[in-house]
Tab-separated table of C-alpha atoms in Angstrom:
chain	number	residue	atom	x	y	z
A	8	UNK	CA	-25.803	22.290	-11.364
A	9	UNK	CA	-22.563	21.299	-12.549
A	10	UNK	CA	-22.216	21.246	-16.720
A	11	UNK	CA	-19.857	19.449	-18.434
A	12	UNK	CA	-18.160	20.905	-21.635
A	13	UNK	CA	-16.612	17.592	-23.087
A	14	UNK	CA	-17.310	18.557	-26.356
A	15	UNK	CA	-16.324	14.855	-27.674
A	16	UNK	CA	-19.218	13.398	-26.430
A	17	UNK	CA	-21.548	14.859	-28.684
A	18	UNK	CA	-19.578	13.394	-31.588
A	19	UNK	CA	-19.467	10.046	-29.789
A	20	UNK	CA	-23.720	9.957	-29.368
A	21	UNK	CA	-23.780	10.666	-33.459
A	22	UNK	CA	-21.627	7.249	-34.216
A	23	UNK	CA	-23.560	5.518	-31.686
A	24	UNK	CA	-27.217	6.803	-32.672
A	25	UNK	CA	-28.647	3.620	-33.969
A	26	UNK	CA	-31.251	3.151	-37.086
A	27	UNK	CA	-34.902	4.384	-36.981
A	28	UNK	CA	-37.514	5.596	-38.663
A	29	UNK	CA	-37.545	9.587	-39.580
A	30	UNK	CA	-38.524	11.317	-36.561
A	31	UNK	CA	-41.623	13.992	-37.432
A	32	UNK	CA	-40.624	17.774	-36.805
A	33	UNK	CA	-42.683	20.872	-37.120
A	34	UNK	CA	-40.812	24.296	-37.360
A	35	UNK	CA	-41.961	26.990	-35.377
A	36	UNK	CA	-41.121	30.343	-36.888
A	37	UNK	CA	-41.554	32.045	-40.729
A	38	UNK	CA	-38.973	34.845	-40.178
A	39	UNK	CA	-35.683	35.061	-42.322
A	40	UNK	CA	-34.085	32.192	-40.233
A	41	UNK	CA	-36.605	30.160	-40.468
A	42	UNK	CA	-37.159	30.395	-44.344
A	43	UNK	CA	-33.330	30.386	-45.688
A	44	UNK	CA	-31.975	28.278	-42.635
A	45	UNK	CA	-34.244	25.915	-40.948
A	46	UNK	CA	-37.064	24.766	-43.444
A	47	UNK	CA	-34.145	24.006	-46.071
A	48	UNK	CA	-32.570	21.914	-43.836
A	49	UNK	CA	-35.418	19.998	-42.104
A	50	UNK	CA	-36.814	19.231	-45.864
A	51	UNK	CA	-33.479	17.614	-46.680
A	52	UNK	CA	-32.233	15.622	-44.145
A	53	UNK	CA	-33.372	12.386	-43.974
A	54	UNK	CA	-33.608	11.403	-40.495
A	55	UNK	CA	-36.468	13.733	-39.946
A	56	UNK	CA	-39.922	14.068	-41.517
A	57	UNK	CA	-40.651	17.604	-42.218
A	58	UNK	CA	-44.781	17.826	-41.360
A	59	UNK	CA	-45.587	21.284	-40.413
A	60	UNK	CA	-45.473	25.101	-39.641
A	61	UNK	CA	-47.059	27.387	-37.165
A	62	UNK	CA	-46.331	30.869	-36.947
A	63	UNK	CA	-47.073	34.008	-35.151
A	64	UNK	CA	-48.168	35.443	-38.790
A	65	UNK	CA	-50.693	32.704	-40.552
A	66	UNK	CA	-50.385	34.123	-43.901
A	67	UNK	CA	-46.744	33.800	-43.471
A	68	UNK	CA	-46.926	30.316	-42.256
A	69	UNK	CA	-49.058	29.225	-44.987
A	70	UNK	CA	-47.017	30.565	-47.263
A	71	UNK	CA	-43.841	28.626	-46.066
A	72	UNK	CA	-46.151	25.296	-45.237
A	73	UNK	CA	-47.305	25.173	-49.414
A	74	UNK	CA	-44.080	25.977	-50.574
A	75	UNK	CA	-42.574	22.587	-48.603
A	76	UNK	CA	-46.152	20.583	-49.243
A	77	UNK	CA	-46.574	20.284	-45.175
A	78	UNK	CA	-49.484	21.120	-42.866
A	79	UNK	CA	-49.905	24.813	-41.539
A	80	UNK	CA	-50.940	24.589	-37.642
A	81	UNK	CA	-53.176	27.204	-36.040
A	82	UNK	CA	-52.110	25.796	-32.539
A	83	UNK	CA	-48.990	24.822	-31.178
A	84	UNK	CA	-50.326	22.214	-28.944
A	85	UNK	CA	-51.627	20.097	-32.295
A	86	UNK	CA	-48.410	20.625	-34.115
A	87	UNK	CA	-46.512	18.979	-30.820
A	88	UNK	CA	-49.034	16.480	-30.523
A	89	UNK	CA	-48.517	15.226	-34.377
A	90	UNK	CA	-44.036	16.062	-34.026
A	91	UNK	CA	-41.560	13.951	-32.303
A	92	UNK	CA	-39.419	17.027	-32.708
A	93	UNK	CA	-39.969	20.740	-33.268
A	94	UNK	CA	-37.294	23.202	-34.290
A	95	UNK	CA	-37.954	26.662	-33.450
A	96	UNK	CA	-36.786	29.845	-35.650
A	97	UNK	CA	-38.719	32.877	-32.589
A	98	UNK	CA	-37.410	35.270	-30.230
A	99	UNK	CA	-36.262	34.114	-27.247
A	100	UNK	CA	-39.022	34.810	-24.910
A	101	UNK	CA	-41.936	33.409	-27.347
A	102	UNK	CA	-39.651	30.889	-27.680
A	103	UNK	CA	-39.056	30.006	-23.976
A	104	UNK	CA	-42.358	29.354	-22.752
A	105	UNK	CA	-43.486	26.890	-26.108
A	106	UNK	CA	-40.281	25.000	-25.548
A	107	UNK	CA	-41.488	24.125	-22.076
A	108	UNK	CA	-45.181	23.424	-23.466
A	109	UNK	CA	-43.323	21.114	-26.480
A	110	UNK	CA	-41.131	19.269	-23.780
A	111	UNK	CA	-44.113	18.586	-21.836
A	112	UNK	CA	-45.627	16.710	-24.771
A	113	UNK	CA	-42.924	15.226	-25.706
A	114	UNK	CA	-40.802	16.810	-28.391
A	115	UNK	CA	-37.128	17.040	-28.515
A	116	UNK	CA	-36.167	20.303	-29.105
A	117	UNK	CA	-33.411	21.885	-31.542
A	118	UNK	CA	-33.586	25.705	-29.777
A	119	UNK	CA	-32.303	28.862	-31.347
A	120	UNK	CA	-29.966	31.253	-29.347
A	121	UNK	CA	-30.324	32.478	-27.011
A	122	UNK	CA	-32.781	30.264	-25.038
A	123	UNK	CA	-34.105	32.738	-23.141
A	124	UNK	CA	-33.038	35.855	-21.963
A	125	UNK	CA	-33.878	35.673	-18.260
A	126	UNK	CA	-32.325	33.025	-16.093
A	127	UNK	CA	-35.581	31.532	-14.769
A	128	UNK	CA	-36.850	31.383	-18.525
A	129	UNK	CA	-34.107	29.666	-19.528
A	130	UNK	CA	-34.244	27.045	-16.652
A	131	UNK	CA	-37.652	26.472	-17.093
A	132	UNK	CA	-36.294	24.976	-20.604
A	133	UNK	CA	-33.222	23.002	-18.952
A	134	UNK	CA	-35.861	21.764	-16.291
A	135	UNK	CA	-38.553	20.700	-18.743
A	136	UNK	CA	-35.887	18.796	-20.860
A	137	UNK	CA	-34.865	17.257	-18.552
A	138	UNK	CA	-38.385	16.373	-16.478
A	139	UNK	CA	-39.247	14.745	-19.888
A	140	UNK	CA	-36.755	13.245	-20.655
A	141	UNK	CA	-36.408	14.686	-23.813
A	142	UNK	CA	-33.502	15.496	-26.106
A	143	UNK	CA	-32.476	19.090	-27.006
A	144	UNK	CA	-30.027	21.138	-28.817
A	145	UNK	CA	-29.387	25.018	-29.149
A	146	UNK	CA	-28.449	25.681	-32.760
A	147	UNK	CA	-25.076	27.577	-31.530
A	148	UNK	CA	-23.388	28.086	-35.422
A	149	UNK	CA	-19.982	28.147	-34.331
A	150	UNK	CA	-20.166	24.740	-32.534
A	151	UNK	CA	-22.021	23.219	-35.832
A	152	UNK	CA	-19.887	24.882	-38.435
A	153	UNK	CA	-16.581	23.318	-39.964
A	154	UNK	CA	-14.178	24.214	-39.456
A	155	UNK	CA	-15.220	26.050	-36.689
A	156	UNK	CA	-16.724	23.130	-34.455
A	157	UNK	CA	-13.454	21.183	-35.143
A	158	UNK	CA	-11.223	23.660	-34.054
A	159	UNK	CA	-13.262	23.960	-30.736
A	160	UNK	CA	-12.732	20.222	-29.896
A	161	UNK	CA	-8.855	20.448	-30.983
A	162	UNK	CA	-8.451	23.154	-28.483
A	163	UNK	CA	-10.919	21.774	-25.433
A	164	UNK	CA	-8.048	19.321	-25.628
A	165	UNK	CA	-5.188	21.172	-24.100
A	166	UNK	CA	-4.491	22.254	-21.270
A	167	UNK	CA	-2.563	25.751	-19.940
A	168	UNK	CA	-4.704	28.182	-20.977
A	169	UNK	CA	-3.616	31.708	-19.917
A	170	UNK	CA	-6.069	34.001	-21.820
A	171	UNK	CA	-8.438	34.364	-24.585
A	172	UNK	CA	-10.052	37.578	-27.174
A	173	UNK	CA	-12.917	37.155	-29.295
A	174	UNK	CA	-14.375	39.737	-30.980
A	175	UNK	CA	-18.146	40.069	-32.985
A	176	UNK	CA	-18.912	42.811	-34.558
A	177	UNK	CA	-22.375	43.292	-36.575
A	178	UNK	CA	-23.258	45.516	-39.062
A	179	UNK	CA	-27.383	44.709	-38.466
A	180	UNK	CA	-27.640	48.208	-37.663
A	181	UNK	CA	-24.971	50.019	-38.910
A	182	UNK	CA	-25.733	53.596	-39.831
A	183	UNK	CA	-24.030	52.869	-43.210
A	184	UNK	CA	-24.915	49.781	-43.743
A	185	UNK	CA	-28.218	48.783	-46.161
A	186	UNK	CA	-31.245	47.978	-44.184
A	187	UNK	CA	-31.329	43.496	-43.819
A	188	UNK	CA	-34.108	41.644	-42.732
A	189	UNK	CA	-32.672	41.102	-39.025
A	190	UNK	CA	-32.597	44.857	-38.852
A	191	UNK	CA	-36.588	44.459	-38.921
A	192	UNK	CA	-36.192	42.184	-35.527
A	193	UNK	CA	-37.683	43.879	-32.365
A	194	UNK	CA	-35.757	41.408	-29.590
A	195	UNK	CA	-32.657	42.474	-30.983
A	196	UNK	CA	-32.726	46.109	-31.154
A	197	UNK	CA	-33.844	46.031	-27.598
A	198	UNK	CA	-31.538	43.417	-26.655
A	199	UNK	CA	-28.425	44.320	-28.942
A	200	UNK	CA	-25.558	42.261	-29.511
A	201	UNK	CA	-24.889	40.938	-26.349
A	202	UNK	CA	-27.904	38.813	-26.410
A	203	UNK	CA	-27.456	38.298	-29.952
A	204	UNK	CA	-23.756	37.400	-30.835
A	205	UNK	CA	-22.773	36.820	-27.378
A	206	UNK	CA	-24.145	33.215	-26.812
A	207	UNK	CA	-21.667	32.443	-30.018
A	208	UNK	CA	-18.566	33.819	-28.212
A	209	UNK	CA	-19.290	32.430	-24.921
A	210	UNK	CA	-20.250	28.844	-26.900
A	211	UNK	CA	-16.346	29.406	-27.852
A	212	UNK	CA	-14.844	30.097	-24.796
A	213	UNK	CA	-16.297	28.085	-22.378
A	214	UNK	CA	-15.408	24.825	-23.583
A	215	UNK	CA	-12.131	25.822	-24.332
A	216	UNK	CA	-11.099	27.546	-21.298
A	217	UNK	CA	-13.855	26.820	-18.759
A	218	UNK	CA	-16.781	28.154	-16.946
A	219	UNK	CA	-17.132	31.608	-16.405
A	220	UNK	CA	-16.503	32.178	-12.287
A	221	UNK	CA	-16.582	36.217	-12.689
A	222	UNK	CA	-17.841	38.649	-15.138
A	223	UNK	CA	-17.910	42.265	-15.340
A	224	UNK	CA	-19.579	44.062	-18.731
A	225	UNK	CA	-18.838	47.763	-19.715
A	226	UNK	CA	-21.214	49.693	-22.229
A	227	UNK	CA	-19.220	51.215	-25.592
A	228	UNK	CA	-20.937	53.352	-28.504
A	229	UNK	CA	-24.242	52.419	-29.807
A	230	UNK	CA	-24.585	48.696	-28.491
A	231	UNK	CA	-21.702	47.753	-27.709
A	232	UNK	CA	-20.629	45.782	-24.815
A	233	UNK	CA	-16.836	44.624	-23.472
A	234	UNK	CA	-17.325	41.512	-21.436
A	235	UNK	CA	-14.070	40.645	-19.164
A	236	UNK	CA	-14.457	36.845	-18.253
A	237	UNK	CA	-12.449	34.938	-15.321
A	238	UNK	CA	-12.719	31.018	-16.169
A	239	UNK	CA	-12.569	27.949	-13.923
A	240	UNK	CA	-9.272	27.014	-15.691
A	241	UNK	CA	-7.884	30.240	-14.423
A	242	UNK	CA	-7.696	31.888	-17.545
A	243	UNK	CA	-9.043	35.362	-18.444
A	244	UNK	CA	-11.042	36.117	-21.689
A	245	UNK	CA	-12.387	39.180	-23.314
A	246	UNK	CA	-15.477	39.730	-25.452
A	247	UNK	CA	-16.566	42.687	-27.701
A	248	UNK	CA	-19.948	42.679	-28.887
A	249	UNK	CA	-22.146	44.385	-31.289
A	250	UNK	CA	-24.290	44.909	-34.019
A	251	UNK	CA	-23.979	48.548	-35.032
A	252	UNK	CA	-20.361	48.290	-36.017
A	253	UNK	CA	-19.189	50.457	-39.314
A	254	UNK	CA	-19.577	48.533	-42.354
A	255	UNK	CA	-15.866	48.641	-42.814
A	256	UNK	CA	-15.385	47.676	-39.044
A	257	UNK	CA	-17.538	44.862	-39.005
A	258	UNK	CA	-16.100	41.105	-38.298
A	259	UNK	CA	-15.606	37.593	-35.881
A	260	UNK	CA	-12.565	36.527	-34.475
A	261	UNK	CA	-11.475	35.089	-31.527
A	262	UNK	CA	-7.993	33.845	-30.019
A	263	UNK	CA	-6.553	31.988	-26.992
A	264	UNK	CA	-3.198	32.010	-25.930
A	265	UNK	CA	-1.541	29.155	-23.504
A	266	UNK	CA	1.363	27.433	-23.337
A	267	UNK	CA	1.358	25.092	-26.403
A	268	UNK	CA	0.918	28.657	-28.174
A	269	UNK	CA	-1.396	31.011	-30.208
A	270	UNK	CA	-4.519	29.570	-31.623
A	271	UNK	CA	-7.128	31.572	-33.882
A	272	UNK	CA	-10.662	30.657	-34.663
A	273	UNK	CA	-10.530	29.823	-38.056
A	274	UNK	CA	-12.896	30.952	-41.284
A	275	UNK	CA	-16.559	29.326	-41.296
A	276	UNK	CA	-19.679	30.172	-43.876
A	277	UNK	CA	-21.153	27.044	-43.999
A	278	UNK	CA	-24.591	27.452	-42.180
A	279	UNK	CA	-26.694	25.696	-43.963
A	280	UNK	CA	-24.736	22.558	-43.522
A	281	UNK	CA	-24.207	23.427	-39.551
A	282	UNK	CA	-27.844	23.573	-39.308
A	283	UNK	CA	-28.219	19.803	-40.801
A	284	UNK	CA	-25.087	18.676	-37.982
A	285	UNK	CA	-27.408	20.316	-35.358
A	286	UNK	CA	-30.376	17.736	-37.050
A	287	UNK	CA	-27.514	15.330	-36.629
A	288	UNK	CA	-26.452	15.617	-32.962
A	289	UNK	CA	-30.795	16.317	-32.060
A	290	UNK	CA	-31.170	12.707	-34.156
A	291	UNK	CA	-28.207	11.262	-32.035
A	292	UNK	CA	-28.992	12.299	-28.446
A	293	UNK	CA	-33.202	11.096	-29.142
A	294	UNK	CA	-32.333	7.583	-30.109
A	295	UNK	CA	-29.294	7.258	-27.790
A	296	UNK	CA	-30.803	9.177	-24.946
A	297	UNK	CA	-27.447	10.650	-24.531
A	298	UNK	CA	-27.804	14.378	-23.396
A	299	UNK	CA	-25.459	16.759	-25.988
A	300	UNK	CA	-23.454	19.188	-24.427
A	301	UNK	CA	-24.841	21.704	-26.397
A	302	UNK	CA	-28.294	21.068	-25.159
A	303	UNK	CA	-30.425	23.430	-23.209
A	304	UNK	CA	-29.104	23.111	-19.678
A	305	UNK	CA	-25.838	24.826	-21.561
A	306	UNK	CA	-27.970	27.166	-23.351
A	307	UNK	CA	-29.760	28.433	-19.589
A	308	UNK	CA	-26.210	28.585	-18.218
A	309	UNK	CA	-25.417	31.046	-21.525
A	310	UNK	CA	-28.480	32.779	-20.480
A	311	UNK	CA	-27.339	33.162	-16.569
A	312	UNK	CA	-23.785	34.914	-18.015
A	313	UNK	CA	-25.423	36.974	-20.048
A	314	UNK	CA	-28.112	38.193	-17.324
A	315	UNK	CA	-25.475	39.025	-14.941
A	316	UNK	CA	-23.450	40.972	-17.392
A	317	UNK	CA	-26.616	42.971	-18.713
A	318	UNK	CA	-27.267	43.799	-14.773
A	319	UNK	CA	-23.847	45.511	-14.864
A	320	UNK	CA	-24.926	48.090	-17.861
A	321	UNK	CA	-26.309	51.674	-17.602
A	322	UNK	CA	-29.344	51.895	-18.597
């Protein structure tokens, strides 16, 4: 299926989104993410009616449910049937297979990265979304964040690409690093951070330089993972992964070089705030039944990259 990466449109569906009542959403998760990222944000943003929490850990999800005032759901199925949205804060495959079950009853979906991390999971989403007719979004922080997500746009603009570097380099389980919660998570220790980080390089490059037409991966130290990228524009990117980097090694950048020059990605710490423009563009495409481009049938094609680059590694 052919994707388009016009990232302008998603901007477009946001000024067009017309008035309406608060839309219910139930969060699905009571990890980290969930609790410093996505309850924060559903609580404050007023085109959305925060009502409930499930999670795989009920004392957890009570917790989280009293400390917003909302209703703590045993079952999924009666926290989609009382949500016109759910957000989800799992690993991607408990997440896969409940975003298909939401879809089916109805609920747009704001998705976590990556959506999946087999290619038939990860259509299932796309397929459900779109079967439904339902609106979705994968909470990819680089194409949320300012002025990250403004950058991307400037450069989807041009034209003459030649090449492109990014680089993301975790320090979740650095051997010198002080044990974080994420360090705790099972999907990405087994998974690493190609699964992890590389949806947010990829959610870079594509849209600046094109769909990936060829990839070959090669395994480094500990988890890391050099991804060399051929592009429907032509161009050629690279991609360095991990999340065991040195403390003193650790960092994100990325580059692409053309003819109208050099351009680098710039600074962006504002999460909390990308998270509410991902409420945004999920509250945009519902009421205008515009699809965003950074919906789930983007998030399966992350998926299929990723799959195919994984198939390259040693075991």
């Amino acid at each position: 299926m052919s994707i388009s990466y016009d990232v302008t449109s998603a901007g477009d569906a946001a000024s067009e989104a017309a008035s309406g009542p608060p839309l219910r959403v139930g969060l699905l998760g009571t990890g980290p993410w969930a609790c410093r990222t996505h309850a924060p944000a559903l609580a404050a943003h007023t085109g959305f009616e925060f009502v409930g929490v499930w999670g795989r850990r009920p004392e957890a999800a009570a917790e989280l449910a009293r400390e917003y005032g909302v209703k703590v759901y045993e079952d999924t199925d009666a926290l989609f049937a009382d949500c016109d949205a759910v957000a989800f804060a799992l690993p991607p495959d408990v997440q896969a297979p409940l975003a298909v079950r939401a879809a089916a009853a109805g609920c747009h979906l704001l998705l976590d990265k990556p959506v999946a991390t087999t290619p038939a999971d990860a259509r299932a989403v796309a397929e459900a979304v779109a079967e439904h007719g339902v609106a979705s979004v994968v909470f990819l922080t680089l194409r949320f964040a300012e002025p990250s997500a403004g950058w991307v746009a400037e450069q989807a603009e041009r034209t003459g690409w030649f090449t492109g570097a990014a680089h993301w380099l975790g320090a979740v389980f650095a051997p010198d690093g002080e044990p974080g919660d994420y360090a705790d998570s099972p999907w990405r220790r087994a998974k690493g951070g190609l699964w992890d980080v590389g949806p947010h390089a990829l959610s870079v490059l594509i849209p600046i330089l094109g769909d990936v037409t060829e990839v070959s991966a090669t395994r480094g130290p500990a988890d890391v993972v050099q991804l060399a990228l051929r592009h429907s524009s032509g161009a050629a990117s690279t991609a360095v992964l991990s999340l065991s980097a040195p403390s003193a090694a650790a960092g994100v950048g990325l580059e692409v070089r053309g003819t109208a020059g050099v351009f680098g990605l710039p600074e962006w710490r504002d999460v909390p705030g990308a998270y509410g423009r991902a409420l945004d563009a999920l509250l945009a495409s519902a009421r205008t039944g515009v699809p965003d481009v950074r919906g789930a049938e983007f998030g399966a094609r992350l998926t299929e990259i990723l799959a195919e680059a994984d198939g390259q590694l040693p075991v």
